[in-house]
Coordinates of C-alpha atoms in Angstrom, one line a residue:
Chain A
X1 CA -64.2 115.6 -185.6
X2 CA -61.6 116.1 -182.4
X3 CA -62.3 119.8 -183.1
X4 CA -66.0 119.3 -182.7
X5 CA -66.0 117.7 -179.4
X6 CA -64.3 120.8 -178.1
X7 CA -67.2 122.8 -179.3
X8 CA -70.0 124.1 -176.9
X9 CA -72.3 121.8 -176.3
X10 CA -75.1 120.6 -178.6
X11 CA -78.3 122.6 -178.8
X12 CA -80.4 119.5 -177.1
X13 CA -77.7 119.3 -173.7
X14 CA -77.8 123.2 -173.8
X15 CA -81.8 122.9 -173.2
X16 CA -81.6 120.3 -170.8
X17 CA -78.8 122.1 -168.7
X18 CA -81.1 125.1 -168.8
X19 CA -84.0 122.9 -167.8
X20 CA -81.9 121.5 -164.9
X21 CA -80.6 124.9 -163.5
X22 CA -84.3 126.3 -163.2
X23 CA -86.4 122.8 -161.7
X24 CA -85.7 123.7 -158.3
X25 CA -88.2 126.5 -158.6
X26 CA -90.7 124.5 -160.1
X27 CA -90.7 121.8 -157.7
X28 CA -92.0 120.7 -154.2
X29 CA -89.8 119.9 -151.4
X30 CA -90.5 116.0 -152.4
X31 CA -90.2 116.2 -155.8
X32 CA -86.5 118.1 -155.3
X33 CA -85.8 115.7 -152.9
X34 CA -85.9 112.7 -155.5
X35 CA -83.9 115.0 -158.0
X36 CA -81.1 115.6 -155.6
X37 CA -81.2 111.4 -155.4
X38 CA -81.3 111.3 -159.1
X39 CA -78.5 113.8 -159.7
X40 CA -76.1 112.5 -157.1
X41 CA -77.0 108.8 -158.6
X42 CA -75.8 110.0 -162.1
X43 CA -72.5 111.1 -160.8
X44 CA -71.9 107.5 -160.0
X45 CA -73.5 105.9 -162.9
X46 CA -71.3 108.2 -165.1
X47 CA -68.5 106.5 -163.6
X48 CA -69.5 102.9 -163.8
X49 CA -70.7 104.0 -167.2
X50 CA -66.5 104.5 -167.8
X51 CA -66.0 100.7 -166.5
X52 CA -68.6 99.2 -168.1
X53 CA -69.5 101.1 -171.2
X54 CA -66.6 102.4 -172.3
X55 CA -64.3 99.3 -171.5
X56 CA -66.8 96.7 -171.2
X57 CA -66.0 95.6 -167.7
X58 CA -69.1 94.4 -166.0
X59 CA -69.3 95.0 -162.2
X60 CA -71.2 94.1 -159.7
X61 CA -69.5 95.8 -157.0
X62 CA -70.1 100.0 -157.7
X63 CA -72.2 99.8 -154.5
X64 CA -68.8 98.9 -152.5
X65 CA -67.3 101.9 -154.1
X66 CA -69.9 104.2 -153.2
X67 CA -69.5 103.0 -149.5
X68 CA -65.8 103.5 -149.2
X69 CA -66.6 107.2 -150.2
X70 CA -69.2 107.2 -147.7
X71 CA -67.2 106.3 -145.2
X72 CA -64.1 108.6 -145.8
X73 CA -66.6 111.5 -145.9
X74 CA -67.7 110.2 -142.4
X75 CA -64.4 109.8 -141.2
X76 CA -62.9 112.9 -142.9
X77 CA -66.0 115.3 -142.4
X78 CA -67.9 113.8 -139.7
X79 CA -65.2 112.5 -137.1
X80 CA -62.5 115.5 -137.6
X81 CA -64.3 118.1 -139.2
X82 CA -62.3 118.7 -142.2
X83 CA -64.0 121.0 -144.9
X84 CA -66.2 119.1 -147.7
X85 CA -63.6 121.0 -150.1
X86 CA -61.4 118.2 -148.9
X87 CA -63.5 115.3 -148.1
X88 CA -65.4 115.2 -151.6
X89 CA -62.3 114.9 -153.8
X90 CA -60.8 112.7 -150.6
X91 CA -63.7 110.0 -151.1
X92 CA -63.2 109.9 -154.9
X93 CA -59.5 109.2 -154.4
X94 CA -59.9 106.7 -151.9
X95 CA -62.4 104.9 -153.3
X96 CA -60.3 105.0 -156.7
X97 CA -57.1 104.1 -154.6
X98 CA -59.2 100.9 -153.4
X99 CA -60.4 100.3 -157.4
X100 CA -57.0 100.1 -158.2
X101 CA -56.1 97.7 -155.1
X102 CA -59.3 95.5 -156.7
X103 CA -58.1 95.6 -160.1
X104 CA -55.3 93.4 -160.5
X105 CA -57.4 90.3 -159.3
X106 CA -60.0 91.8 -161.6
X107 CA -57.7 92.0 -164.6
X108 CA -57.3 88.4 -165.2
X109 CA -60.9 87.9 -165.2
X110 CA -63.7 88.9 -167.7
X111 CA -67.8 88.7 -168.4
X112 CA -69.3 86.4 -166.0
X113 CA -66.0 85.7 -164.0
X114 CA -65.3 89.3 -163.6
X115 CA -69.1 89.9 -162.5
X116 CA -68.8 86.8 -159.8
X117 CA -65.4 88.3 -158.4
X118 CA -66.9 92.2 -158.2
X119 CA -69.9 90.4 -156.6
X120 CA -67.4 89.0 -153.9
X121 CA -66.2 92.1 -153.3
X122 CA -69.7 93.4 -152.5
X123 CA -70.0 90.6 -149.5
X124 CA -66.5 91.6 -148.1
X125 CA -67.5 94.7 -148.0
X126 CA -70.9 94.1 -146.1
X127 CA -68.9 91.7 -143.8
X128 CA -66.2 94.9 -143.0
X129 CA -68.8 97.9 -142.9
X130 CA -71.1 95.6 -140.3
X131 CA -68.3 94.8 -138.0
X132 CA -66.0 98.0 -138.2
X133 CA -68.1 100.0 -135.9
X134 CA -65.7 102.5 -135.2
X135 CA -65.8 103.7 -139.0
X136 CA -69.1 102.6 -140.1
X137 CA -71.4 102.5 -136.5
X138 CA -72.2 98.7 -137.1
X139 CA -75.3 97.6 -138.1
X140 CA -77.0 100.3 -136.4
X141 CA -75.2 102.8 -138.9
X142 CA -74.2 106.0 -138.1
X143 CA -74.5 109.6 -139.1
X144 CA -72.5 111.9 -142.1
X145 CA -71.7 115.4 -142.1
X146 CA -73.6 117.9 -143.9
X147 CA -71.5 119.6 -146.8
X148 CA -69.7 122.6 -145.1
X149 CA -68.0 125.3 -147.0
X150 CA -66.0 128.0 -144.8
X151 CA -68.8 128.9 -142.3
X152 CA -71.5 128.1 -144.3
X153 CA -73.1 124.5 -144.0
X154 CA -75.8 122.5 -146.0
X155 CA -77.7 121.3 -142.9
X156 CA -81.5 121.2 -143.2
X157 CA -83.0 124.5 -142.2
X158 CA -80.2 126.2 -144.0
X159 CA -80.7 128.7 -147.0
X160 CA -79.0 130.8 -149.4
X161 CA -80.5 133.8 -150.6
X162 CA -79.6 135.0 -153.9
X163 CA -80.8 138.3 -155.4
X164 CA -84.6 137.3 -154.0
X165 CA -84.0 133.6 -155.0
X166 CA -84.1 131.4 -151.9
X167 CA -82.3 128.4 -152.5
X168 CA -83.1 125.6 -149.2
X169 CA -81.2 122.8 -147.9
X170 CA -82.6 120.3 -150.5
X171 CA -81.6 123.1 -153.7
X172 CA -78.5 123.7 -152.3
X173 CA -77.4 120.0 -152.6
X174 CA -79.1 119.6 -155.8
X175 CA -76.8 122.8 -157.4
X176 CA -73.4 121.3 -155.5
X177 CA -74.5 117.8 -157.3
X178 CA -75.2 119.3 -160.6
X179 CA -72.1 121.2 -160.7
X180 CA -70.1 118.2 -159.9
X181 CA -72.3 115.9 -162.3
X182 CA -71.6 118.6 -165.2
X183 CA -67.7 118.3 -164.4
X184 CA -67.9 114.6 -164.3
X185 CA -69.5 114.7 -167.9
X186 CA -67.1 117.3 -169.3
X187 CA -64.1 115.1 -168.0
X188 CA -65.6 111.8 -169.2
X189 CA -66.6 113.6 -172.8
X190 CA -62.5 114.8 -173.0
X191 CA -61.7 111.3 -171.5
X192 CA -63.6 109.1 -174.8
X193 CA -62.3 111.3 -177.0
X194 CA -58.9 111.2 -176.6
X195 CA -56.0 108.5 -176.5
X196 CA -57.0 106.9 -173.2
X197 CA -60.6 106.9 -174.1
X198 CA -60.2 105.2 -177.3
X199 CA -57.5 102.8 -175.5
X200 CA -60.7 101.7 -173.4
X201 CA -63.0 101.2 -176.1
X202 CA -60.3 99.2 -178.0
X203 CA -60.2 97.2 -174.9
X204 CA -63.9 96.7 -175.2
X205 CA -64.0 95.7 -178.8
X206 CA -61.1 93.4 -179.2
X207 CA -58.5 93.1 -176.5
X208 CA -55.7 91.3 -179.0
X209 CA -56.3 94.1 -181.4
X210 CA -55.9 96.9 -178.8
X211 CA -52.3 95.1 -177.6
X212 CA -51.1 94.7 -181.0
X213 CA -51.8 98.4 -181.4
X214 CA -49.4 99.1 -178.3
X215 CA -52.7 99.7 -176.0
X216 CA -51.3 97.9 -172.4
X217 CA -54.8 96.3 -171.8
X218 CA -53.8 95.7 -168.1
X219 CA -53.2 99.4 -167.5
X220 CA -56.2 100.5 -169.4
X221 CA -58.8 98.3 -167.4
X222 CA -57.2 99.2 -164.0
X223 CA -57.4 103.1 -165.2
X224 CA -61.0 102.3 -166.0
X225 CA -61.6 100.8 -162.4
X226 CA -59.7 103.7 -161.0
X227 CA -62.0 106.0 -163.0
X228 CA -64.9 104.6 -162.3
X229 CA -64.6 104.3 -158.5
X230 CA -63.5 107.8 -158.0
X231 CA -66.9 108.8 -159.4
X232 CA -68.3 106.2 -157.3
X233 CA -66.6 107.5 -154.1
X234 CA -68.0 111.0 -154.7
X235 CA -71.5 110.1 -155.8
X236 CA -71.3 108.0 -152.4
X237 CA -70.2 110.6 -150.2
X238 CA -72.7 113.1 -151.7
X239 CA -75.8 110.6 -151.3
X240 CA -74.6 110.1 -147.4
X241 CA -74.2 113.6 -146.4
X242 CA -77.8 114.5 -148.3
X243 CA -79.5 111.5 -146.1
X244 CA -77.2 112.3 -143.2
X245 CA -77.4 108.7 -142.0
X246 CA -76.6 105.1 -143.5
X247 CA -76.5 101.9 -142.4
X248 CA -74.1 99.3 -143.9
X249 CA -76.9 97.0 -144.8
X250 CA -77.4 99.9 -148.0
X251 CA -74.3 98.9 -149.5
X252 CA -75.9 96.2 -151.2
X253 CA -76.4 94.2 -154.3
X254 CA -79.7 95.8 -155.4
X255 CA -77.7 99.2 -155.2
X256 CA -75.7 97.7 -157.9
X257 CA -77.7 96.5 -159.9
X258 CA -79.6 100.3 -159.8
X259 CA -76.7 101.5 -161.2
X260 CA -76.2 98.5 -163.9
X261 CA -79.8 99.3 -165.0
X262 CA -79.4 103.2 -164.9
X263 CA -76.5 102.9 -167.5
X264 CA -78.3 99.9 -169.7
X265 CA -81.4 101.7 -169.6
X266 CA -80.1 105.2 -170.2
X267 CA -77.6 103.8 -173.3
X268 CA -74.4 101.6 -172.4
X269 CA -71.4 103.6 -173.6
X270 CA -73.3 106.8 -174.3
X271 CA -72.2 109.8 -172.8
X272 CA -75.5 111.1 -171.4
X273 CA -77.2 107.4 -171.3
X274 CA -76.3 107.2 -167.9
X275 CA -77.7 110.6 -166.7
X276 CA -81.2 109.5 -168.9
X277 CA -80.9 106.3 -167.1
X278 CA -80.5 107.8 -163.7
X279 CA -83.5 110.0 -164.1
X280 CA -85.7 106.7 -165.0
X281 CA -84.1 104.2 -162.5
X282 CA -83.8 106.3 -159.3
X283 CA -87.2 108.4 -160.3
X284 CA -89.1 104.8 -160.0
X285 CA -88.8 104.5 -156.0
X286 CA -90.9 107.7 -155.2
X287 CA -93.1 107.5 -158.3
X288 CA -94.2 103.8 -157.3
X289 CA -95.5 105.3 -154.2
X290 CA -98.0 107.4 -155.7
X291 CA -99.5 104.3 -157.7
X292 CA -102.9 102.9 -156.3
X293 CA -101.8 99.4 -156.2
X294 CA -98.4 100.0 -154.2
X295 CA -98.4 100.3 -150.6
X296 CA -96.0 100.6 -147.6
X297 CA -98.2 98.6 -144.9
X298 CA -97.9 95.1 -146.1
X299 CA -100.8 94.3 -147.8
X300 CA -100.0 95.3 -151.3
X301 CA -96.6 95.2 -153.4
X302 CA -94.2 97.2 -151.2
X303 CA -92.6 100.2 -153.6
X304 CA -89.2 98.4 -153.1
X305 CA -90.4 95.3 -154.6
X306 CA -92.0 97.1 -157.1
X307 CA -89.1 98.8 -158.1
X308 CA -86.5 96.0 -158.3
X309 CA -89.0 94.2 -160.5
X310 CA -89.2 97.1 -162.7
X311 CA -85.3 97.3 -162.6
X312 CA -85.3 93.7 -164.2
X313 CA -88.0 94.5 -166.9
X314 CA -86.4 97.7 -168.1
X315 CA -83.0 95.7 -168.1
X316 CA -84.5 93.0 -170.5
X317 CA -86.7 95.2 -172.5
X318 CA -83.8 97.5 -173.3
X319 CA -81.3 94.8 -174.3
X320 CA -83.6 93.1 -176.5
X321 CA -85.5 96.4 -178.2
X322 CA -83.0 99.1 -178.1
X323 CA -79.5 98.4 -176.6
X324 CA -78.4 101.7 -177.0
X325 CA -80.7 102.7 -174.2
X326 CA -83.1 105.5 -173.9
X327 CA -80.0 107.6 -175.6
X328 CA -80.9 105.5 -178.7
X329 CA -84.5 106.8 -178.8
X330 CA -83.7 110.1 -180.1
X331 CA -81.6 109.2 -183.4
X332 CA -84.1 106.1 -183.6
X333 CA -87.1 108.5 -183.5
X334 CA -85.6 111.2 -185.7
X335 CA -84.5 108.3 -188.2
X336 CA -88.1 106.9 -188.4
X337 CA -89.5 110.5 -189.0
X338 CA -86.7 111.1 -191.7
X339 CA -87.3 107.6 -193.5
X340 CA -91.0 106.0 -192.3
X341 CA -90.4 102.1 -191.9
X342 CA -86.7 102.5 -191.6
X343 CA -86.8 102.2 -188.2
X344 CA -87.7 98.5 -187.9
X345 CA -84.3 97.6 -189.4
X346 CA -82.0 95.4 -187.0
X347 CA -80.9 97.5 -184.0
X348 CA -81.6 100.4 -185.6
X349 CA -78.4 100.4 -187.0
X350 CA -78.5 101.1 -190.9
X351 CA -81.7 103.1 -190.4
X352 CA -79.3 105.6 -188.1
X353 CA -76.3 105.5 -190.1
X354 CA -76.2 109.2 -190.7
X355 CA -76.7 109.9 -187.3
X356 CA -73.9 107.9 -186.1
X357 CA -71.7 109.7 -188.1
X358 CA -72.7 112.7 -186.4
X359 CA -72.4 111.3 -182.9
X360 CA -68.8 110.1 -183.9
X361 CA -68.0 113.3 -184.8
X362 CA -69.4 115.0 -181.8
X363 CA -67.7 112.3 -179.5
Chain B
X1 CA -38.3 107.4 -188.3
X2 CA -34.8 108.4 -187.4
X3 CA -33.5 104.7 -186.5
X4 CA -30.5 103.8 -187.9
X5 CA -31.4 101.3 -190.8
X6 CA -28.8 98.1 -190.4
X7 CA -27.2 96.8 -193.4
X8 CA -28.4 93.3 -192.2
X9 CA -32.0 91.7 -192.6
X10 CA -34.8 93.6 -190.9
X11 CA -36.3 90.5 -190.1
X12 CA -34.7 86.7 -190.0
X13 CA -35.8 83.4 -189.0
X14 CA -33.9 80.3 -188.4
X15 CA -35.0 76.6 -187.5
X16 CA -38.1 77.9 -186.8
X17 CA -40.7 75.4 -185.4
X18 CA -43.9 75.1 -184.1
X19 CA -45.8 72.3 -182.2
X20 CA -49.3 71.8 -180.5
X21 CA -48.5 68.9 -178.5
X22 CA -47.9 65.8 -181.0
X23 CA -49.1 68.6 -184.0
X24 CA -46.4 69.8 -186.0
X25 CA -47.7 73.3 -187.2
X26 CA -44.4 73.9 -189.5
X27 CA -40.7 73.1 -188.5
X28 CA -37.5 74.0 -189.8
X29 CA -38.6 77.5 -191.7
X30 CA -35.8 80.0 -192.3
X31 CA -36.0 82.9 -194.4
X32 CA -34.7 86.3 -194.2
X33 CA -36.5 89.4 -195.4
X34 CA -34.2 92.8 -195.9
X35 CA -34.9 96.3 -195.6
X36 CA -37.4 97.9 -198.1
X37 CA -38.3 94.3 -199.4
X38 CA -42.2 92.8 -200.4
X39 CA -41.9 89.3 -198.7
X40 CA -44.7 86.7 -199.5
X41 CA -45.5 83.5 -197.7
X42 CA -47.8 81.2 -199.4
X43 CA -48.9 77.7 -199.4
X44 CA -52.0 75.7 -199.6
X45 CA -54.6 75.6 -196.6
X46 CA -53.4 73.9 -193.8
X47 CA -49.6 75.3 -194.9
X48 CA -48.9 76.7 -191.7
X49 CA -49.1 80.0 -193.3
X50 CA -51.1 81.5 -190.4
X51 CA -49.2 79.7 -187.7
X52 CA -46.1 81.6 -189.0
X53 CA -47.8 84.4 -188.7
X54 CA -48.9 84.2 -185.4
X55 CA -45.1 83.5 -184.6
X56 CA -44.2 86.7 -186.2
X57 CA -46.7 88.7 -184.5
X58 CA -46.3 87.3 -181.1
X59 CA -49.3 86.0 -180.8
X60 CA -47.8 81.9 -180.4
X61 CA -44.0 81.6 -179.2
X62 CA -42.1 79.3 -181.5
X63 CA -41.5 75.5 -180.1
X64 CA -37.6 76.0 -181.1
X65 CA -35.5 78.3 -183.5
X66 CA -35.0 81.7 -183.3
X67 CA -36.5 85.0 -184.8
X68 CA -34.5 88.3 -185.2
X69 CA -35.9 92.0 -185.6
X70 CA -33.0 93.8 -186.1
X71 CA -30.6 91.6 -184.8
X72 CA -32.4 91.7 -182.0
X73 CA -34.6 88.5 -180.2
X74 CA -38.0 88.9 -181.6
X75 CA -39.3 86.6 -178.8
X76 CA -38.5 88.6 -175.8
X77 CA -41.0 91.0 -176.8
X78 CA -44.7 91.5 -175.5
X79 CA -47.2 91.7 -178.5
X80 CA -47.7 95.4 -177.2
X81 CA -44.2 96.0 -177.6
X82 CA -44.3 95.5 -181.1
X83 CA -46.1 98.6 -182.0
X84 CA -42.8 100.6 -180.0
X85 CA -40.3 97.9 -181.9
X86 CA -41.6 99.0 -185.3
X87 CA -43.8 96.4 -186.2
X88 CA -47.8 96.9 -187.5
X89 CA -49.7 94.1 -188.6
X90 CA -53.5 93.6 -189.8
X91 CA -55.6 90.8 -189.1
X92 CA -57.1 88.2 -191.5
X93 CA -60.8 89.1 -190.3
X94 CA -59.9 92.8 -189.3
X95 CA -58.8 93.7 -186.2
X96 CA -61.1 96.8 -186.0
X97 CA -62.9 98.5 -183.6
X98 CA -66.6 98.3 -185.0
X99 CA -68.5 101.2 -183.3
X100 CA -65.9 103.8 -183.3
X101 CA -65.3 106.0 -186.3
X102 CA -62.9 105.7 -189.1
X103 CA -60.7 108.2 -187.5
X104 CA -60.6 106.9 -184.2
X105 CA -59.7 103.5 -185.0
X106 CA -56.8 105.1 -186.6
X107 CA -56.1 107.5 -184.0
X108 CA -55.8 103.8 -181.6
X109 CA -52.5 103.1 -184.0
X110 CA -51.1 106.0 -182.8
X111 CA -51.4 105.2 -179.0
X112 CA -47.9 104.0 -178.4
X113 CA -46.4 107.3 -180.0
X114 CA -48.8 109.4 -177.5
X115 CA -48.7 110.1 -174.0
X116 CA -51.9 111.7 -172.5
X117 CA -53.1 109.8 -169.5
X118 CA -56.6 109.9 -168.2
X119 CA -56.0 112.9 -166.0
X120 CA -54.5 115.0 -168.8
X121 CA -57.0 113.9 -171.5
X122 CA -60.0 114.3 -168.8
X123 CA -59.2 118.1 -168.0
X124 CA -58.5 118.7 -171.6
X125 CA -55.5 120.3 -171.0
X126 CA -53.5 122.0 -173.5
X127 CA -50.9 119.5 -173.8
X128 CA -53.3 116.5 -174.3
X129 CA -55.2 118.7 -176.9
X130 CA -52.3 119.7 -179.0
X131 CA -51.3 116.0 -179.1
X132 CA -54.7 115.3 -180.2
X133 CA -54.0 117.5 -183.1
X134 CA -51.1 116.6 -184.0
X135 CA -52.0 113.1 -184.1
X136 CA -55.2 113.5 -185.7
X137 CA -53.3 114.9 -188.8
X138 CA -50.9 111.7 -188.8
X139 CA -54.0 109.6 -189.1
X140 CA -55.8 111.5 -191.9
X141 CA -52.5 111.3 -193.7
X142 CA -52.5 107.6 -193.3
X143 CA -56.4 107.9 -194.0
X144 CA -55.1 109.6 -197.2
X145 CA -53.0 107.1 -198.4
X146 CA -55.2 104.3 -198.6
X147 CA -58.2 106.5 -200.3
X148 CA -60.6 106.5 -196.7
X149 CA -60.0 110.4 -195.6
X150 CA -63.4 111.3 -196.6
X151 CA -65.4 109.1 -194.5
X152 CA -63.0 109.5 -191.1
X153 CA -66.0 110.3 -189.1
X154 CA -68.0 107.2 -190.5
X155 CA -68.3 104.5 -187.9
X156 CA -66.5 101.6 -189.3
X157 CA -69.0 98.9 -188.5
X158 CA -71.2 100.9 -191.5
X159 CA -68.5 100.4 -194.5
X160 CA -68.1 97.7 -196.8
X161 CA -65.4 94.9 -196.3
X162 CA -63.0 96.2 -198.9
X163 CA -62.9 99.6 -197.2
X164 CA -62.7 98.4 -193.7
X165 CA -59.6 96.8 -195.1
X166 CA -58.3 100.0 -196.3
X167 CA -59.0 101.3 -192.8
X168 CA -57.1 98.6 -191.3
X169 CA -54.3 99.1 -193.6
X170 CA -54.3 102.9 -192.6
X171 CA -54.2 102.2 -188.9
X172 CA -51.1 100.0 -189.5
X173 CA -49.6 102.7 -192.1
X174 CA -50.6 105.6 -188.7
X175 CA -48.2 103.2 -186.6
X176 CA -45.3 104.6 -188.6
X177 CA -44.1 101.1 -188.6
X178 CA -40.8 99.8 -190.8
X179 CA -42.2 96.6 -190.7
X180 CA -45.8 95.8 -191.9
X181 CA -47.0 92.0 -191.4
X182 CA -50.2 91.6 -193.4
X183 CA -52.4 88.4 -192.5
X184 CA -54.3 87.2 -195.9
X185 CA -55.3 90.9 -196.9
X186 CA -57.3 89.7 -199.5
X187 CA -59.1 86.9 -197.8
X188 CA -63.0 87.0 -198.3
X189 CA -63.0 89.6 -200.6
X190 CA -64.9 90.1 -204.3
X191 CA -62.5 90.0 -207.3
X192 CA -63.0 94.0 -207.5
X193 CA -61.9 94.5 -203.9
X194 CA -58.7 91.9 -204.3
X195 CA -57.7 94.3 -207.3
X196 CA -58.0 97.2 -205.5
X197 CA -56.2 95.8 -202.3
X198 CA -53.2 94.4 -204.3
X199 CA -52.8 97.7 -206.2
X200 CA -52.9 99.3 -202.7
X201 CA -50.2 97.3 -201.2
X202 CA -48.4 97.8 -204.5
X203 CA -48.7 101.3 -204.4
X204 CA -47.9 101.9 -200.6
X205 CA -44.6 99.7 -201.1
X206 CA -43.6 101.8 -204.0
X207 CA -43.9 104.8 -201.7
X208 CA -41.0 104.5 -199.5
X209 CA -38.8 102.5 -197.3
X210 CA -41.5 100.3 -196.0
X211 CA -40.7 96.6 -195.5
X212 CA -44.0 94.0 -195.8
X213 CA -44.0 90.7 -195.1
X214 CA -47.7 89.3 -196.0
X215 CA -49.1 85.9 -195.6
X216 CA -51.5 85.2 -198.6
X217 CA -53.5 82.2 -200.1
X218 CA -54.4 84.2 -202.8
X219 CA -51.4 83.3 -205.9
X220 CA -52.4 85.9 -208.4
X221 CA -51.9 88.7 -205.7
X222 CA -48.9 87.4 -204.3
X223 CA -47.3 87.0 -207.7
X224 CA -48.2 90.7 -208.5
X225 CA -47.0 92.2 -205.8
X226 CA -44.4 90.2 -203.9
X227 CA -40.5 90.7 -204.8
X228 CA -39.7 86.8 -203.1
X229 CA -42.1 84.1 -201.8
X230 CA -41.6 81.7 -199.3
X231 CA -43.9 78.8 -200.4
X232 CA -44.8 76.2 -197.4
X233 CA -46.7 72.6 -197.4
X234 CA -47.6 70.7 -194.7
X235 CA -45.6 72.8 -192.2
X236 CA -42.2 72.6 -194.4
X237 CA -40.5 75.0 -196.5
X238 CA -40.7 73.8 -200.3
X239 CA -39.1 77.1 -202.1
X240 CA -37.8 80.6 -202.0
X241 CA -37.3 82.8 -204.7
X242 CA -38.8 85.4 -207.1
X243 CA -42.4 85.1 -208.3
X244 CA -40.9 83.7 -211.8
X245 CA -38.7 81.1 -209.8
X246 CA -41.6 80.0 -207.9
X247 CA -43.7 80.0 -210.6
X248 CA -41.3 77.3 -212.6
X249 CA -40.8 75.4 -209.5
X250 CA -41.3 71.7 -209.5
X251 CA -42.2 71.2 -205.8
X252 CA -44.6 74.3 -205.8
X253 CA -46.3 73.0 -208.6
X254 CA -46.7 69.5 -207.3
X255 CA -48.2 71.3 -204.0
X256 CA -50.6 73.6 -205.4
X257 CA -51.8 71.2 -208.3
X258 CA -51.4 67.9 -206.6
X259 CA -49.1 65.5 -208.0
X260 CA -49.6 64.9 -211.7
X261 CA -51.9 61.4 -211.5
X262 CA -54.3 63.2 -209.2
X263 CA -54.0 66.9 -210.7
X264 CA -57.9 67.0 -211.2
X265 CA -58.4 67.3 -207.6
X266 CA -57.0 70.4 -207.4

């Protein structure tokens, strides 16, 4: 099984990667821009999935760690002109350090109480971001640096020509984020199939049983906070760099909920779930703009409100109907095709037993 | 495994008492388990067996008295130190991680013997992969011993109850314990499963130098496997001895069947 985990990816995943690679050449500028946001957000969702999906610790504070990454990028890349090769990982590390600092408070709590404390973190963050003008620009917000690699930068208007193929500003961010996302997925795949990842899942399932087996529960949770915050930081840094401007009010509860919605809809505690969920959740606001009854001029439902409502509805639907999210729909569908009528068993568990075995093997 | 084997008892309890406020779970319990022995604690419902087990596995701290593991104070250890001290336990209602595969469940039992942290594991470094291979082999060997190797890839939640218990026992074995604590291993099982698990426990004990302490409600099982038995009744030890001695003990018979006039109520 461990040997299987190191085989090259499954055919379906390989196909998805190929589609992702050629996607910029088939999308218009607005669509590509949506895709950039999705891929950047997916990095953060992969991180939250480590904490909430694999370790079972609910956090409403994800937006706080995104912000820490964003402002690290601003200070290092913007104020000090340091290379993106430094500020991208540094954003993750700073956020991870904050995660480790906050962790000890969170260790004493679980479930709803942890959710409330991480919510508190979000509000403390908002207060800080509004008032630390020197770093955040205060309520008006501030500009963020474009990614700069050596003499080449990713600012709007820039483009890269490789053998006739032109990759513009959006495409550059898209590919950079895609590389980081794939690396994140590889990291998490390795992590969850080895000692620390099993410890995280043991803590999620039964803390006491894990402890008796020698798992240091506190350390494991802390590690999950650190890893999760690292990816949030990187995601936040790329996000503001691509946006080039952000205000403190962006790092709010709705942003955290979007990430929770993404991992829930995609399939909590599954490897690719956060990516699938991000596609659904972060494409909604842009798709909503094209719907007839949605308008931005205040006469109808605004895209923002419509999206918020839809997140809530999606979370409820997936919790009730398919707790394994979009990632669970594939196995459910193939089980249904193989044995008509079987897909109606509770939660699809019995029906997809053989697929579970395959999944367990490939993890 | 290279630990020197002391000649004294591996586990020794003296004047052990546990109270919750005014309620006494058990009191003045004393016993010694010798290396390689299969020692059982039995008693009717409410006798304090599970409380005693929870004290031995560091879930509860005794109100008074001492427990020594290899002559050292067991109560100084935290629950997660037990694995490193060579103590493994199973749970009465299974301490397995349902959605994880059988193999992954057993591999968690190797956690304290492994080293890889998040970075080494996440980056898939050679050392982490080698460690993973080595311990996967050990976990598979433990699964072989309990007859569960061919379902290593199956999620535990898809197994029958008796098979789950086998997985849990395999996980405890994979920890390479010197002392194995079994909390009512046949509780809630069908008659067939009871026989199978009883045979498994006996075979595992016969295999090698494992010391086993089990707490059990099922007399039949205990009489078949145990070398020595401690009987608790209402939190007090009423007899210690071989299965034959226990079966002939007046106090034990009274405790299990009730005093002669009320024998029918049992």
